[in-house]
CSV table of C-alpha atoms in Angstrom, one decimal:
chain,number,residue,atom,x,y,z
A,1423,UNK,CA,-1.8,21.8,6.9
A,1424,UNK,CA,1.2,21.2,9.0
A,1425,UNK,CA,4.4,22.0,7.1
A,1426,UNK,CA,8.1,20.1,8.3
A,1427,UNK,CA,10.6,22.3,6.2
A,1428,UNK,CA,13.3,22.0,9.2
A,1429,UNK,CA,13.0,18.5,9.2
A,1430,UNK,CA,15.9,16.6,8.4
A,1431,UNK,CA,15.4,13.3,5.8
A,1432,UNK,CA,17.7,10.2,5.5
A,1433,UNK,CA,15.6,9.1,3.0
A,1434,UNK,CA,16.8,12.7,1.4
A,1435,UNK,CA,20.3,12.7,2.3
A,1436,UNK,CA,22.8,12.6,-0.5
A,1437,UNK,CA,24.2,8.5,-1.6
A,1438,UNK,CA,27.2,7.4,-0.2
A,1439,UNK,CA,28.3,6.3,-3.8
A,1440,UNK,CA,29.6,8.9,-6.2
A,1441,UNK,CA,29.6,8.5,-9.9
A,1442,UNK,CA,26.8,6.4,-10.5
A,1443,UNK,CA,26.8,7.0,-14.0
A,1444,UNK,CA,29.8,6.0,-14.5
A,1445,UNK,CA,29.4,2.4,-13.2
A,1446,UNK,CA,29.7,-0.7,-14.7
A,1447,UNK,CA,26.7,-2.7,-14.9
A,1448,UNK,CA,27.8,-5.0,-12.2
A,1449,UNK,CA,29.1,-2.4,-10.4
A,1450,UNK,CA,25.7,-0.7,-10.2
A,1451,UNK,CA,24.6,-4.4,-9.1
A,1452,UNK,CA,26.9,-5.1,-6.5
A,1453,UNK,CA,26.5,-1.8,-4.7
A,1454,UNK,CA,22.9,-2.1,-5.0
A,1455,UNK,CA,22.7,-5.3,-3.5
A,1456,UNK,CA,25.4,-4.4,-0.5
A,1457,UNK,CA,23.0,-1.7,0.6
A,1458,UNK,CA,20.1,-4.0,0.8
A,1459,UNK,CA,22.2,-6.5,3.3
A,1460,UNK,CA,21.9,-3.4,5.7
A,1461,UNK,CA,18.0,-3.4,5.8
A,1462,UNK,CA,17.4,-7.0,7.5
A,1463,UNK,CA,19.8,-5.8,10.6
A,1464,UNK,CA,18.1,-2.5,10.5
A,1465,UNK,CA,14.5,-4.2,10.6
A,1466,UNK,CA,16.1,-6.6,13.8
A,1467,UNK,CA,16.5,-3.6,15.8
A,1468,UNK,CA,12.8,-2.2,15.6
A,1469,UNK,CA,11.2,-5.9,15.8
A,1470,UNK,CA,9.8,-4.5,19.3
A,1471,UNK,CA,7.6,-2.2,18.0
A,1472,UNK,CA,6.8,-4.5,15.1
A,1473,UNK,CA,5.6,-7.0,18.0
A,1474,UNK,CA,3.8,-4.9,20.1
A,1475,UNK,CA,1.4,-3.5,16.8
A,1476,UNK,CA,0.9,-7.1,16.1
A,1477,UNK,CA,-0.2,-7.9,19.8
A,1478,UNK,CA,-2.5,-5.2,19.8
A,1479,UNK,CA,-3.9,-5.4,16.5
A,1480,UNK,CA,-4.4,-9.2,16.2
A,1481,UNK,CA,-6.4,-8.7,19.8
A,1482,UNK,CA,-8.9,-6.1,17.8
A,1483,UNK,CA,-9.4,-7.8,14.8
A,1484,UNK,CA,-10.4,-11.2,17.1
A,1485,UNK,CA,-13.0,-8.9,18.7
A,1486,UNK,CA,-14.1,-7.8,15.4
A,1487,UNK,CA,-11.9,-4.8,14.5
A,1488,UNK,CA,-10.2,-4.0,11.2
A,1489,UNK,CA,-6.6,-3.4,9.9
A,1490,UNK,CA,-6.3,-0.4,7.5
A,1491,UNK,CA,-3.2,0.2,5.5
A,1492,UNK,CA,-2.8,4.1,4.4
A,1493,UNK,CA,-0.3,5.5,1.9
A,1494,UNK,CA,0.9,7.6,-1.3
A,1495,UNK,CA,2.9,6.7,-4.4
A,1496,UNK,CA,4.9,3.5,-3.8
A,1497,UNK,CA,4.2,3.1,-0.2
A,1498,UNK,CA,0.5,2.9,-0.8
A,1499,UNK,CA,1.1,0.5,-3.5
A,1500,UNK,CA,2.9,-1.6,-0.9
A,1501,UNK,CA,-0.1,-1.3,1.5
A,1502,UNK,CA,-2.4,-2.5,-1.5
A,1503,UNK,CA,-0.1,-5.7,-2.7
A,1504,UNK,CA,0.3,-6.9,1.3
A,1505,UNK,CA,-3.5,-6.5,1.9
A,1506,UNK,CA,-4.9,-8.3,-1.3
A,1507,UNK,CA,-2.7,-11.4,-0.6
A,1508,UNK,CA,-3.9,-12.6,2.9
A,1509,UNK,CA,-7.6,-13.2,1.7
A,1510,UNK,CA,-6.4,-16.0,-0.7
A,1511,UNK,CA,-3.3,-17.1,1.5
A,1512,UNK,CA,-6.0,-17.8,4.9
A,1513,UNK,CA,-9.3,-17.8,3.7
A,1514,UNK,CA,-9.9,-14.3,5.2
A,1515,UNK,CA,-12.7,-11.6,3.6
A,1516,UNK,CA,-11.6,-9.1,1.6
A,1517,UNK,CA,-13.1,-6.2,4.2
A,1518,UNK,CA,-10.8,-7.2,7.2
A,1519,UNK,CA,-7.7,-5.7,5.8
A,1520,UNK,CA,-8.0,-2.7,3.6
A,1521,UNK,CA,-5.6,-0.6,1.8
A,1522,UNK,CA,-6.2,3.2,1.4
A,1523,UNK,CA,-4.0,5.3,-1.3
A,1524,UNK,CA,-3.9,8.7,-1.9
A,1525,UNK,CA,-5.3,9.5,-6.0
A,1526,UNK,CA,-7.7,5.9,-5.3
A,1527,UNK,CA,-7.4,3.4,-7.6
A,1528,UNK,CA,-6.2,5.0,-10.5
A,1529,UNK,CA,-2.9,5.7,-8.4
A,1530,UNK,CA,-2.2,2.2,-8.5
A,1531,UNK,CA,-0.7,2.4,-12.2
A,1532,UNK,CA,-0.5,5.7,-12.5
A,1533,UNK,CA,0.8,9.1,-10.4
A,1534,UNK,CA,-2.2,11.8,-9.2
A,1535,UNK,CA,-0.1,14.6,-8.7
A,1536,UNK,CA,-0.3,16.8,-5.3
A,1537,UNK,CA,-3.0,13.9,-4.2
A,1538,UNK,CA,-0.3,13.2,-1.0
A,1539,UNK,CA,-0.2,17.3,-0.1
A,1540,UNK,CA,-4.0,16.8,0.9
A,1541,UNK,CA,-4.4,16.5,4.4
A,1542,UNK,CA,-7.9,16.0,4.7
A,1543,UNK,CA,-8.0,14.0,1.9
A,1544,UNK,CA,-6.9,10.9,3.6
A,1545,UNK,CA,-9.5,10.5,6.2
A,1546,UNK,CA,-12.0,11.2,4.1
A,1547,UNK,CA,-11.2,7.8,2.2
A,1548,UNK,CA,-11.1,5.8,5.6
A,1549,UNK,CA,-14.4,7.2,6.3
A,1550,UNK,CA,-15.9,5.8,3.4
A,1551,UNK,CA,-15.1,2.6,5.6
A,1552,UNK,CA,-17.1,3.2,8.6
A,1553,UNK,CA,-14.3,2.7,10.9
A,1554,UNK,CA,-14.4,2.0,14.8
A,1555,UNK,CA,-12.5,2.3,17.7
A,1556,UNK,CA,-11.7,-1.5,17.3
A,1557,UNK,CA,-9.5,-1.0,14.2
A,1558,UNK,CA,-6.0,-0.4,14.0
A,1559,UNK,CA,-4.3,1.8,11.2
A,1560,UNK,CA,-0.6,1.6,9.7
A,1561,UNK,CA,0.6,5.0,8.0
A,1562,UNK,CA,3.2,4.1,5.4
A,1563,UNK,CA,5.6,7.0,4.2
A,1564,UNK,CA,9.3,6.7,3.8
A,1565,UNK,CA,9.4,10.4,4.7
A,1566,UNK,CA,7.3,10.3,7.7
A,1567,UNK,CA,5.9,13.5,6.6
A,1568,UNK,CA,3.2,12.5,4.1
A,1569,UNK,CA,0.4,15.3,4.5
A,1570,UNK,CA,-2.3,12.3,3.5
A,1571,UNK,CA,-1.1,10.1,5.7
A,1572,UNK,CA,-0.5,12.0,9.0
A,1573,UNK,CA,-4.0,13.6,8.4
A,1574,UNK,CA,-5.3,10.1,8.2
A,1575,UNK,CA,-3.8,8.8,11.7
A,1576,UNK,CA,-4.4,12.2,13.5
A,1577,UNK,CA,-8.0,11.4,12.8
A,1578,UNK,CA,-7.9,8.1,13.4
A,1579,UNK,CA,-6.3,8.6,17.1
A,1580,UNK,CA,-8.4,10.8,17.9
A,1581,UNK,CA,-11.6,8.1,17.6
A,1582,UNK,CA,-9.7,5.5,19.3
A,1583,UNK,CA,-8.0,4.0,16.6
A,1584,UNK,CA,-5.2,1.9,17.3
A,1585,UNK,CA,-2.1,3.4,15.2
A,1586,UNK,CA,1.0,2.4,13.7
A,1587,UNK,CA,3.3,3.6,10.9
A,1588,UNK,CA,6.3,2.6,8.9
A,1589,UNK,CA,8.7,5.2,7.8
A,1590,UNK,CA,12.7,5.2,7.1
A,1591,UNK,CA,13.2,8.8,9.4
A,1592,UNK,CA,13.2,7.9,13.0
A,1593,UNK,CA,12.1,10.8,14.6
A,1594,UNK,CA,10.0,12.3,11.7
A,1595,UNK,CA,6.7,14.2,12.7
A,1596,UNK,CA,5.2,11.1,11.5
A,1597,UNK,CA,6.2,8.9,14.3
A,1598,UNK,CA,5.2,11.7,17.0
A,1599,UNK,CA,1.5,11.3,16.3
A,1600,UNK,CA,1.3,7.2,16.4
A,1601,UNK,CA,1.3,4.9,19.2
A,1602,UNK,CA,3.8,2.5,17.9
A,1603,UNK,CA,6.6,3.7,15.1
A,1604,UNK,CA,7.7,1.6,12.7
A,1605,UNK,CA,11.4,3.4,12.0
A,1606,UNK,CA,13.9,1.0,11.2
A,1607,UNK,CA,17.4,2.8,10.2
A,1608,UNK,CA,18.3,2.6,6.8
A,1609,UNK,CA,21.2,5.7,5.8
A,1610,UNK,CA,21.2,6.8,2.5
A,1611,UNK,CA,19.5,5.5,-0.7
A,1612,UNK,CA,21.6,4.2,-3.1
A,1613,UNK,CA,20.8,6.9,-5.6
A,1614,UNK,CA,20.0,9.8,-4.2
A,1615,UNK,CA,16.4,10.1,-2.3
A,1616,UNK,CA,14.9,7.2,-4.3
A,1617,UNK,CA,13.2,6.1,-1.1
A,1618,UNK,CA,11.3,2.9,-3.4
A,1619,UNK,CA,14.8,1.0,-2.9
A,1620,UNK,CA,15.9,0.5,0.4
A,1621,UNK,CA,13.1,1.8,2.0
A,1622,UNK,CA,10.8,0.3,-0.5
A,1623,UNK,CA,11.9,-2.8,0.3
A,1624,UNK,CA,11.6,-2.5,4.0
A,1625,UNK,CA,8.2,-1.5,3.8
A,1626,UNK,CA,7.3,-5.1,2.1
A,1627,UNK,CA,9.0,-6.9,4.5
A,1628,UNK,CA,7.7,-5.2,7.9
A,1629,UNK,CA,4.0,-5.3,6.3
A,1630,UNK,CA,4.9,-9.2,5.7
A,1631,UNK,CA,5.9,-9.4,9.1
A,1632,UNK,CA,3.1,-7.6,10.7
A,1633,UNK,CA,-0.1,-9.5,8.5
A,1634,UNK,CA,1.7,-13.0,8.3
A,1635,UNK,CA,1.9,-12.5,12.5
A,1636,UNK,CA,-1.4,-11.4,12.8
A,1637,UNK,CA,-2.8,-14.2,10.8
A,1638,UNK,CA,-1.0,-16.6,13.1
A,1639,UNK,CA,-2.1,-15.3,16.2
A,1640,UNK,CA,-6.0,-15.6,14.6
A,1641,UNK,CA,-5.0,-19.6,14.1
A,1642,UNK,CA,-5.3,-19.1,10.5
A,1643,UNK,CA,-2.0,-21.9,10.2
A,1644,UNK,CA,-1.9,-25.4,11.2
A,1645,UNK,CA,2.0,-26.1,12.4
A,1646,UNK,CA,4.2,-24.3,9.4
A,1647,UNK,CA,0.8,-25.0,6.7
A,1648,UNK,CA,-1.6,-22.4,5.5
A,1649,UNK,CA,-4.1,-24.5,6.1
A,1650,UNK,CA,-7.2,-22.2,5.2
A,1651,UNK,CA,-5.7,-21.0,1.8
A,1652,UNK,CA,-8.4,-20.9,-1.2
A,1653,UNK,CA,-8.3,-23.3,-3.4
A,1654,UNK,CA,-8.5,-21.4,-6.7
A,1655,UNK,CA,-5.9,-23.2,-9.3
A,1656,UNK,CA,-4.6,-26.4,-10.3
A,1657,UNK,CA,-1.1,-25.3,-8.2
A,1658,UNK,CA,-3.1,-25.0,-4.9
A,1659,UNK,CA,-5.3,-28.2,-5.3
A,1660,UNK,CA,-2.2,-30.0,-5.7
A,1661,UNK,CA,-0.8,-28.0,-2.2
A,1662,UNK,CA,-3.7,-28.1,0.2
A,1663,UNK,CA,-3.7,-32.4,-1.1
A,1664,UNK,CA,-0.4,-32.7,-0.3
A,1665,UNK,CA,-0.9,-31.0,3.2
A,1666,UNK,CA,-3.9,-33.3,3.5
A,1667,UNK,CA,-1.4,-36.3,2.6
A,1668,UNK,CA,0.8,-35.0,5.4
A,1669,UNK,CA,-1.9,-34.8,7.7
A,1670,UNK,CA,-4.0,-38.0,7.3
A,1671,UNK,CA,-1.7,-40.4,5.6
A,1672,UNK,CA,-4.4,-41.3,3.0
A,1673,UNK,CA,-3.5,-41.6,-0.6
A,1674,UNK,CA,-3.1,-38.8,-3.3
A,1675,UNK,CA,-6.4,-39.2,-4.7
A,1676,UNK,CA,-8.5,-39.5,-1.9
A,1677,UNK,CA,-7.1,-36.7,0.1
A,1678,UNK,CA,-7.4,-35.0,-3.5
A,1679,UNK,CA,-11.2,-35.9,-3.2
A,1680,UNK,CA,-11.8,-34.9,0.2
A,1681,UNK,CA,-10.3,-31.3,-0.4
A,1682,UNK,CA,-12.0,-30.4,-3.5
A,1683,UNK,CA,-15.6,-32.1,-1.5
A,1684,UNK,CA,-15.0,-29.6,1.6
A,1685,UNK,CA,-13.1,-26.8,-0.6
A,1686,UNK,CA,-10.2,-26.3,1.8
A,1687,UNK,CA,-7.3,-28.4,3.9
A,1688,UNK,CA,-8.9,-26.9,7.4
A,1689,UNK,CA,-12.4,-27.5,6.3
A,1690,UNK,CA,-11.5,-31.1,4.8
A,1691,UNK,CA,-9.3,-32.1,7.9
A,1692,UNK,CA,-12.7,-31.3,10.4
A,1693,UNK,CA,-15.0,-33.0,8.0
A,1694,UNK,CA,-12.8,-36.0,7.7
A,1695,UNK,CA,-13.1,-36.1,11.4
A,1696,UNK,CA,-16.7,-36.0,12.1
A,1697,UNK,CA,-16.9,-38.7,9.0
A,1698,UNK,CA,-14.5,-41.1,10.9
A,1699,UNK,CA,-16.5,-40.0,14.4
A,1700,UNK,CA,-19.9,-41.1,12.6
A,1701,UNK,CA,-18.6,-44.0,11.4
């Protein structure tokens, strides 16, 4: 296991802010909220390499590959909240984007201690998967020098694998082993190496950005509409009739009936059209 004692950590570096402790409530809030107006510029300046993963992923997955998602503590649990929301938001399998976390599932509530340190470890949960050299992998660690996670996308690379990772350390061994880094520059956590703030939070957002313009490029939305969301609640039925209303003029009710007859706005917007074409 490969060991990065000399490397140097942002996401490690003392807080710019001294005397935490002895901050008012607001004050704690203010400052908190100042450093997170620096991560939207600092995710601007790495939107290149967000793109080119998206190209090259959302290619794959149309010719059948996978996305995998791969992480430890709170940048695994990232991976798993981003990954379990597209197949309800566009109508996509639960198989086709799949979140890997060091511990498995019982890390999802709860810390497995030293489960990050393995470097084996990692692969050997994506190869419970089957994977190909048609998917692509994204290595999440604020560190960049996850044990887990870098064994993981070694591996993976070395198959074929198309790789990526997202990390708040430019330069970290991490990004030396992927084809596409994810680094964005971020300073200093508020208080002092807790990397689930600022870099927490960019983590969300570049994994929003990278599965929200993946599903786009697969057509899975219709203008600005998810049009191939499932309809599981009273709230969406209401939605996808509403986008039907938008789309076909008809009244509440019947666009009401047509989506709950078809069981989605794509699938009711095609039927509606081979009704009116039969007619």
């Amino acid at each position: 296991m490969a060991e990065f004692k000399d490397f140097v950590k942002v996401t490690e570096m003392p807080s710019i802010y001294q005397d935490i402790d002895k901050m008012t409530p607001r004050e704690v809030l203010e400052c908190m909220n100042k450093e997170d107006h620096k991560i939207a510029d600092a995710i601007q300046l790495v939107i290149p390499q967000i793109e080119k993963f998206v190209i090259e992923a959302t290619k794959r997955m149309k010719d059948g590959g996978r996305l995998f998602y791969i992480g430890s503590g709170s940048s695994g649990r990232f991976g798993i909240v981003d990954a379990s929301e597209v197949p309800p938001t566009y109508g996509m399998p639960y198989d086709l984007i799949i979140a890997v976390i060091a511990g498995g599932d019982a890390a999802i509530r709860f810390p497995v201690e030293g489960a990050e340190d393995d470097w084996d470890q990692g692969w050997k949960d994506i190869l419970k998967y089957n994977p190909t050299p048609k998917d692509c992998i994204v290595g999440i660690a604020a560190s960049g020098t996850t044990p887990y996670t870098m064994g993981a996308l070694t591996e993976a690379r070395k198959i074929g694998m198309f790789t990526g990772c997202i990390t708040a350390n430019a330069g970290s061994p991490m990004t030396q082993i992927v084809d596409v880094d994810i680094a964005p520059y971020l300073g200093p956590e508020f208080i002092t190496a807790s990397s689930r703030m600022k870099s927490g939070t960019s983590q969300k957002i570049i994994l929003n950005m990278i599965t929200n313009g993946i599903m786009i490029g697969m057509g899975r939305v219709k203008g600005n509409k998810m049009v191939n969301m499932h309809i599981s609640n009273k709230k969406l039925v209401d939605r996808g009739t509403r986008m039907l209303i938008d789309y076909l003029g008809l009244p509440y009710e019947e666009c009401k009936e047509l989506l709950l007859k078809y069981g989605g706005v794509q699938k009711a917007l095609d039927g509606y059209a081979e009704e009116q074409k039969n007619k």
